[in-house]
Amino acid sequence: MASASTNDIEFRSVTKNYGAVTAVTDINLNVPKGAFLALLGPSGCGKTTCLRMIGGFEQPSEGTVLIDGREMNGVPAYRRPVNMVFQHYALFPHFDVRQNVAYGLKQMRPKLAATEIDRRVTEALEMVRLGGFAKRRIHEMSGGQQQRVALARAIVNRPSVLLLDEPLAALDKKLRSAMQIELQTLQRELGITFVLVTHDQEEALSMADIVCVMSAGRIRQLGSPQEVYDRPADLFVADFVGKTNRVNATMEADGATLRLADGSAIAAGSPVSPGETIVAIRPESIRLTRAQAPGFASFKGTVTHRIFLGSSAEYAVTVPGLGDFLVTADRRSMNESDLVEPGEAVFLGFDPLAAHVFPASSAA
Ligand SMILES: Nc1ncnc2c1ncn2[C@@H]1O[C@H](COP(=O)(O)OP(=O)(O)O)[C@@H](O)[C@H]1O
Ligand SMILES: [Mg+2]
């Protein structure tokens, strides 16, 4: 029974080739009903291709896409229970807001009653907080408002899945943050599955409840925002999802001691085979102090740059023998409330458990 499926969307060994170009390779993915999934990865990694295969705008070269337990191979876009907000959402500039949102409903066969169309359009506009804007022309709206019209147009025929391809990319930073919150609220209110494509890790982490990190047409990691951030599966994920410092180290034969390039040793936070490794440490996992803090692994270095960010500060610190480190200091949690100046000697302390150790051979 199709409706018995708890997965709204499923990819089974999906590969997509465009002629000689392989856009995605052997994708396996389950998206539960009502989830907010983000496909996250650099440009060209295959995110849009995945989205278009869900939407029915592309067909897999191999494998199967299922929606609500039903195989979608050969099912055209207009017969799928999905709707898509495109990266370049094309609104009709000569229509007003109401006409733009009503457009799809008016094409429906059998025809919907005019009162029903009106009711649904009003409801969709309320949902995206554009209740008072029905009569506005598109060119009289700001970028953020236009984006909301595009959203209203996509939700008005009540799809069970909403596909969003970089929907906030054209907005400025402040508006983008506001829309991130609104999209999340909208998803909860509607209770439908959202699949969002983005290359912006902050956007993926803040909105989604499942993040699918992709690179070069493959899934690197699938997990909650916290899992992919706190326990990155590999160096690519550690670098792409957030910032990370890399330190070359050799895992000794005991499988527990990491020997660093400057000769010092730290205990490994996670098990790794002996040999060359890369230790990845988040900038906010490092504590920058003027005096050496006890109980932590620590490096001695010199501050070379400081970027003041208001509630926090970022420091670039050079450690002889180990290279440059980026350190984020939350000003409230600093035991020294004053900012450290470039040129000052500092200690970088960290809990080895907060570092991730990967085989050097996996370096991208
Ligand atoms: N219609 C197409 N014809 C040929 N190659 C394509 C087409 N669409 C995408 N590609 C290629 O497939 C790869 C993945 O593209 P895409 O899914 O758009 O990536 P993303 O959305 O992550 O930026 C890229 O190498 C891209 O150039
Ligand atoms: Mg894309």
Coordinates of C-alpha atoms and ligand atoms in Angstrom, one line a residue:
M1 CA 0.0 0.0 0.0
A2 CA 1.5 3.3 -1.1
S3 CA 0.1 5.3 1.8
A4 CA 1.6 2.8 4.3
S5 CA 5.1 4.1 3.5
T6 CA 6.8 6.2 6.1
N7 CA 9.3 7.4 3.6
D8 CA 8.0 10.2 1.5
I9 CA 11.0 10.1 -0.8
E10 CA 13.4 7.3 -1.5
F11 CA 16.4 7.0 -3.8
R12 CA 17.4 3.4 -4.7
S13 CA 20.9 3.2 -6.3
V14 CA 20.2 6.3 -8.4
T15 CA 22.7 7.4 -11.0
K16 CA 22.2 10.2 -13.5
N17 CA 24.3 10.8 -16.6
Y18 CA 24.0 13.7 -19.0
G19 CA 25.8 12.3 -22.0
A20 CA 29.4 11.7 -20.9
V21 CA 28.9 13.6 -17.6
T22 CA 27.9 11.6 -14.6
A23 CA 26.1 14.1 -12.4
V24 CA 25.2 11.7 -9.5
T25 CA 26.4 8.2 -8.7
D26 CA 24.6 5.5 -6.8
I27 CA 22.6 7.7 -4.5
N28 CA 20.6 5.9 -1.7
L29 CA 18.5 8.1 0.4
N30 CA 15.3 7.9 2.6
V31 CA 13.4 11.0 3.5
P32 CA 10.8 10.4 6.2
K33 CA 7.4 12.0 5.8
G34 CA 7.3 15.5 7.1
A35 CA 11.1 15.9 7.3
F36 CA 13.0 19.0 6.3
L37 CA 16.0 17.7 4.3
A38 CA 18.8 19.8 3.1
L39 CA 21.0 18.7 0.1
L40 CA 24.2 20.5 0.9
G41 CA 27.4 20.6 -1.1
P42 CA 29.5 22.8 -3.4
S43 CA 28.4 23.9 -6.8
G44 CA 28.2 21.1 -9.4
C45 CA 28.0 18.3 -6.8
G46 CA 24.6 17.1 -8.1
K47 CA 22.1 18.7 -5.8
T48 CA 19.8 20.2 -8.4
T49 CA 20.0 17.0 -10.4
C50 CA 18.6 15.1 -7.3
L51 CA 15.9 17.6 -6.8
R52 CA 14.9 17.5 -10.5
M53 CA 14.6 13.7 -10.4
I54 CA 12.2 14.0 -7.4
G55 CA 10.2 16.7 -9.3
G56 CA 10.1 14.6 -12.5
F57 CA 12.0 17.1 -14.6
E58 CA 14.8 14.5 -15.1
Q59 CA 14.7 10.7 -15.1
P60 CA 17.4 8.6 -13.5
S61 CA 19.8 6.8 -15.8
E62 CA 19.9 3.9 -13.4
G63 CA 18.0 3.1 -10.2
T64 CA 14.6 4.3 -8.9
V65 CA 13.1 7.3 -7.2
L66 CA 10.0 6.6 -5.1
I67 CA 7.6 9.0 -3.6
D68 CA 5.3 7.8 -0.9
G69 CA 6.2 4.2 -1.8
R70 CA 5.4 4.6 -5.5
E71 CA 8.0 4.2 -8.2
M72 CA 8.2 7.4 -10.2
N73 CA 10.1 6.2 -13.2
G74 CA 8.2 7.5 -16.2
V75 CA 5.7 9.6 -14.1
P76 CA 5.7 13.1 -15.5
A77 CA 6.2 16.2 -13.3
Y78 CA 2.6 17.3 -13.4
R79 CA 1.4 13.9 -12.1
R80 CA 3.7 13.9 -9.0
P81 CA 2.5 15.1 -5.6
V82 CA 5.4 17.6 -5.5
N83 CA 5.9 21.3 -6.3
M84 CA 9.2 23.1 -6.9
V85 CA 10.4 26.6 -6.1
F86 CA 13.1 27.2 -8.7
Q87 CA 16.4 29.0 -8.2
H88 CA 15.3 31.7 -10.6
Y89 CA 11.6 31.8 -9.7
A90 CA 9.8 33.3 -12.6
L91 CA 6.8 35.3 -11.6
F92 CA 4.5 36.9 -14.1
P93 CA 5.5 40.6 -13.9
H94 CA 2.3 41.9 -15.4
F95 CA 0.1 40.0 -13.0
D96 CA -0.7 41.0 -9.5
V97 CA 0.2 38.8 -6.5
R98 CA -3.2 37.1 -6.4
Q99 CA -3.1 36.3 -10.1
N100 CA 0.4 34.9 -9.8
V101 CA -0.6 32.6 -7.0
A102 CA -3.9 31.6 -8.6
Y103 CA -2.3 30.7 -11.9
G104 CA -1.7 27.0 -11.3
L105 CA -5.1 26.5 -9.7
K106 CA -6.8 27.9 -12.7
Q107 CA -5.1 25.4 -15.0
M108 CA -6.4 22.5 -13.0
R109 CA -8.8 20.0 -14.7
P110 CA -11.5 19.4 -13.6
K111 CA -11.9 23.1 -13.1
L112 CA -12.0 24.5 -9.5
A113 CA -14.8 26.8 -8.5
A114 CA -13.8 30.5 -8.5
T115 CA -14.7 30.7 -4.8
E116 CA -12.5 27.7 -4.0
I117 CA -9.6 29.3 -5.9
D118 CA -10.1 32.5 -4.0
R119 CA -10.2 30.7 -0.7
R120 CA -7.0 28.7 -1.3
V121 CA -5.1 31.8 -2.6
T122 CA -6.0 33.8 0.4
E123 CA -4.9 30.9 2.7
A124 CA -1.6 30.6 0.9
L125 CA -0.9 34.3 1.0
E126 CA -1.7 34.3 4.8
M127 CA 0.7 31.4 5.2
V128 CA 3.6 33.5 3.7
R129 CA 2.5 36.6 5.6
L130 CA 1.4 38.5 2.4
G131 CA -2.3 38.7 3.4
G132 CA -2.5 42.4 2.6
F133 CA -0.6 42.3 -0.7
A134 CA -3.0 40.4 -3.1
K135 CA -3.5 43.4 -5.4
R136 CA 0.2 44.5 -5.6
R137 CA 2.0 44.2 -8.9
I138 CA 5.1 42.0 -8.8
H139 CA 7.4 44.9 -9.8
E140 CA 6.2 46.8 -6.7
M141 CA 7.4 44.1 -4.4
S142 CA 10.9 43.7 -2.7
G143 CA 13.1 40.7 -3.4
G144 CA 12.0 39.1 -0.2
Q145 CA 8.3 39.6 -0.9
Q146 CA 8.7 38.2 -4.4
Q147 CA 10.3 35.2 -2.9
R148 CA 7.3 34.7 -0.7
V149 CA 4.9 35.0 -3.7
A150 CA 6.9 32.2 -5.3
L151 CA 6.5 30.2 -2.1
A152 CA 2.8 30.9 -2.0
R153 CA 2.5 29.8 -5.6
A154 CA 4.2 26.5 -4.8
I155 CA 2.1 25.6 -1.7
V156 CA -1.2 26.7 -3.0
N157 CA -2.1 23.4 -4.6
R158 CA -1.0 21.6 -1.4
P159 CA 1.8 19.3 -2.6
S160 CA 2.9 16.6 -0.2
V161 CA 6.5 17.5 -1.0
L162 CA 8.0 20.9 -1.6
L163 CA 11.3 21.2 -3.5
L164 CA 13.3 24.3 -3.0
D165 CA 16.4 25.0 -5.1
E166 CA 18.6 27.7 -3.4
P167 CA 15.4 29.7 -2.7
L168 CA 17.2 32.4 -0.7
A169 CA 20.3 32.8 -2.8
A170 CA 19.2 36.1 -4.3
L171 CA 18.3 37.8 -1.0
D172 CA 20.6 39.9 1.2
K173 CA 22.0 38.5 4.4
K174 CA 19.5 40.0 6.8
L175 CA 16.5 39.0 4.8
R176 CA 17.9 35.6 4.3
S177 CA 18.1 35.0 8.0
A178 CA 14.5 36.2 8.4
M179 CA 13.3 33.9 5.6
Q180 CA 15.2 31.0 7.1
I181 CA 13.1 31.2 10.2
E182 CA 9.9 31.8 8.2
L183 CA 10.6 28.7 6.0
Q184 CA 11.1 26.6 9.0
T185 CA 7.9 27.8 10.6
L186 CA 6.0 27.3 7.3
Q187 CA 7.3 23.8 7.1
R188 CA 6.0 23.0 10.6
E189 CA 2.7 24.6 9.9
L190 CA 2.2 22.7 6.7
G191 CA 3.5 19.5 8.0
I192 CA 4.8 18.5 4.5
T193 CA 8.2 17.3 3.4
F194 CA 10.6 19.9 2.4
V195 CA 13.7 19.2 0.3
L196 CA 16.0 22.2 0.2
V197 CA 19.1 22.6 -2.0
T198 CA 21.8 24.9 -0.8
H199 CA 25.5 25.4 -0.9
D200 CA 25.4 27.4 2.3
Q201 CA 26.2 25.2 5.3
E202 CA 24.7 27.7 7.8
E203 CA 21.4 27.7 5.9
A204 CA 21.4 23.9 5.9
L205 CA 22.3 23.5 9.6
S206 CA 19.8 26.2 10.8
M207 CA 16.8 25.0 8.9
A208 CA 16.9 21.3 8.1
D209 CA 16.4 18.3 10.5
I210 CA 18.3 16.0 8.1
V211 CA 21.4 17.2 6.2
C212 CA 22.7 15.3 3.2
V213 CA 26.3 16.4 2.5
M214 CA 27.3 15.7 -1.1
S215 CA 30.4 16.1 -3.2
A216 CA 31.2 15.1 -6.7
G217 CA 27.9 13.3 -7.2
R218 CA 28.0 11.2 -4.1
I219 CA 26.6 11.4 -0.6
R220 CA 29.4 12.0 2.0
Q221 CA 27.2 12.0 5.1
L222 CA 23.6 11.9 6.1
G223 CA 22.6 13.0 9.6
S224 CA 21.1 15.6 11.8
P225 CA 22.8 19.0 11.7
Q226 CA 24.5 18.3 15.0
E227 CA 25.8 14.9 13.8
V228 CA 27.3 16.2 10.6
Y229 CA 28.9 19.1 12.5
D230 CA 30.1 17.3 15.6
R231 CA 30.9 14.0 14.1
P232 CA 31.9 14.6 10.5
A233 CA 32.3 11.4 8.6
D234 CA 35.4 12.5 6.7
L235 CA 37.7 15.5 6.1
F236 CA 35.6 16.8 3.3
V237 CA 32.5 17.1 5.6
A238 CA 34.7 18.5 8.4
D239 CA 35.9 21.3 6.1
F240 CA 32.7 22.0 4.2
V241 CA 30.3 22.0 7.2
G242 CA 31.9 24.7 9.3
K243 CA 35.5 25.8 9.6
T244 CA 38.2 23.5 10.7
N245 CA 41.9 23.6 11.6
R246 CA 44.1 20.8 10.2
V247 CA 47.2 19.5 11.9
N248 CA 49.4 16.8 10.4
A249 CA 50.2 14.0 12.9
T250 CA 51.4 10.5 13.0
M251 CA 49.4 7.9 14.8
E252 CA 51.9 5.8 16.7
A253 CA 51.8 2.0 16.9
D254 CA 49.8 2.0 20.1
G255 CA 46.9 3.4 18.2
A256 CA 46.4 6.1 20.9
T257 CA 49.2 8.6 20.7
L258 CA 49.4 11.2 18.0
R259 CA 52.8 12.6 17.3
L260 CA 52.7 16.2 15.9
A261 CA 55.1 17.8 13.5
D262 CA 56.7 19.8 16.3
G263 CA 57.5 16.6 18.2
S264 CA 54.8 17.0 20.8
A265 CA 52.2 14.3 21.5
I266 CA 48.5 14.4 22.1
A267 CA 46.1 11.6 23.0
A268 CA 43.7 10.7 20.2
G269 CA 40.1 11.4 20.7
S270 CA 38.9 8.7 18.3
P271 CA 40.5 5.4 17.2
V272 CA 42.5 5.5 14.0
S273 CA 45.0 3.1 12.4
P274 CA 48.7 3.8 12.9
G275 CA 50.2 6.0 10.2
E276 CA 49.9 9.5 8.8
T277 CA 46.8 11.4 9.9
I278 CA 45.2 14.7 9.9
V279 CA 43.7 16.1 13.1
A280 CA 40.8 18.4 12.5
I281 CA 39.9 20.9 15.3
R282 CA 37.0 23.4 15.1
P283 CA 38.0 27.1 15.8
E284 CA 35.5 27.3 18.6
S285 CA 36.9 24.1 20.3
I286 CA 40.2 25.9 20.9
R287 CA 40.5 28.1 24.0
L288 CA 42.8 31.1 23.6
T289 CA 44.5 32.2 26.8
R290 CA 47.4 34.3 27.8
A291 CA 48.5 31.9 30.5
Q292 CA 48.7 28.2 29.9
A293 CA 45.5 26.4 31.0
P294 CA 46.0 23.2 32.8
G295 CA 44.4 19.9 31.8
F296 CA 44.3 20.5 28.1
A297 CA 46.6 19.8 25.2
S298 CA 48.1 23.1 24.3
F299 CA 50.2 24.9 21.7
K300 CA 52.1 28.1 22.2
G301 CA 51.8 30.7 19.4
T302 CA 51.5 34.3 18.4
V303 CA 48.4 36.2 17.3
T304 CA 48.8 37.5 13.8
H305 CA 45.3 38.8 13.0
R306 CA 42.1 39.6 14.8
I307 CA 38.7 39.9 13.3
F308 CA 36.3 41.6 15.7
L309 CA 32.7 40.2 15.2
G310 CA 30.9 41.9 18.0
S311 CA 29.8 39.0 20.2
S312 CA 32.9 37.0 19.3
A313 CA 36.3 37.5 17.8
E314 CA 38.3 35.4 15.3
Y315 CA 42.0 35.1 15.8
A316 CA 44.7 33.9 13.4
V317 CA 47.5 32.4 15.5
T318 CA 50.8 31.1 14.2
V319 CA 52.3 28.1 16.1
P320 CA 55.9 27.4 15.3
G321 CA 56.3 23.9 13.7
L322 CA 52.5 23.5 13.3
G323 CA 51.3 26.4 11.1
D324 CA 48.4 28.8 11.3
F325 CA 45.3 28.3 13.4
L326 CA 41.9 29.9 13.3
V327 CA 40.4 30.4 16.8
T328 CA 36.9 31.7 17.5
A329 CA 36.5 33.2 21.0
D330 CA 33.0 33.8 22.3
R331 CA 33.5 37.0 24.4
R332 CA 31.2 35.9 27.2
S333 CA 33.0 32.6 27.7
M334 CA 36.5 34.1 27.6
N335 CA 38.0 34.3 31.1
E336 CA 39.8 37.4 29.9
S337 CA 37.2 39.8 28.8
D338 CA 39.5 42.1 27.0
L339 CA 40.5 41.3 23.4
V340 CA 43.9 39.9 22.7
E341 CA 46.1 42.0 20.4
P342 CA 48.0 40.9 17.3
G343 CA 51.6 40.3 18.3
E344 CA 50.7 38.9 21.7
A345 CA 51.9 35.4 22.7
V346 CA 49.1 33.1 23.6
F347 CA 48.3 29.5 24.4
L348 CA 45.8 27.4 22.4
G349 CA 44.2 24.8 24.6
F350 CA 41.8 22.1 23.4
D351 CA 40.3 18.9 24.6
P352 CA 41.6 16.1 22.4
L353 CA 38.1 14.5 22.6
A354 CA 36.9 17.5 20.6
A355 CA 39.4 16.9 17.8
H356 CA 38.6 14.5 14.9
V357 CA 41.4 12.3 13.5
F358 CA 41.3 11.1 9.9
P359 CA 43.7 9.1 7.8
A360 CA 45.9 11.5 5.7
S361 CA 45.1 9.4 2.6
S362 CA 41.5 10.7 2.8
A363 CA 42.5 14.3 2.4
A364 CA 40.8 16.0 -0.5
Ligands
LIG1 N1 21.4 19.4 -18.5 C1 22.7 19.1 -18.2 N2 23.5 18.7 -19.2 C2 24.8 18.4 -19.0 N3 25.4 18.4 -17.8 C3 24.6 18.8 -16.7 C4 23.3 19.2 -16.9 N4 22.8 19.5 -15.7 C5 23.8 19.4 -14.8 N5 24.9 19.0 -15.4 C6 26.2 18.7 -14.8 O1 25.9 17.8 -13.7 C7 26.7 18.1 -12.6 C8 25.8 18.4 -11.4 O2 25.0 19.5 -11.7 P1 23.9 20.1 -10.7 O3 23.1 19.0 -10.2 O4 23.3 21.2 -11.3 O5 24.8 20.5 -9.4 P2 24.5 21.5 -8.2 O6 23.1 21.8 -8.2 O7 25.0 20.8 -7.0 O8 25.3 22.8 -8.5 C9 27.6 19.3 -13.0 O9 28.8 18.8 -13.5 C10 26.8 19.9 -14.1 O10 27.7 20.6 -15.0
MG2 MG 22.1 23.7 -8.3

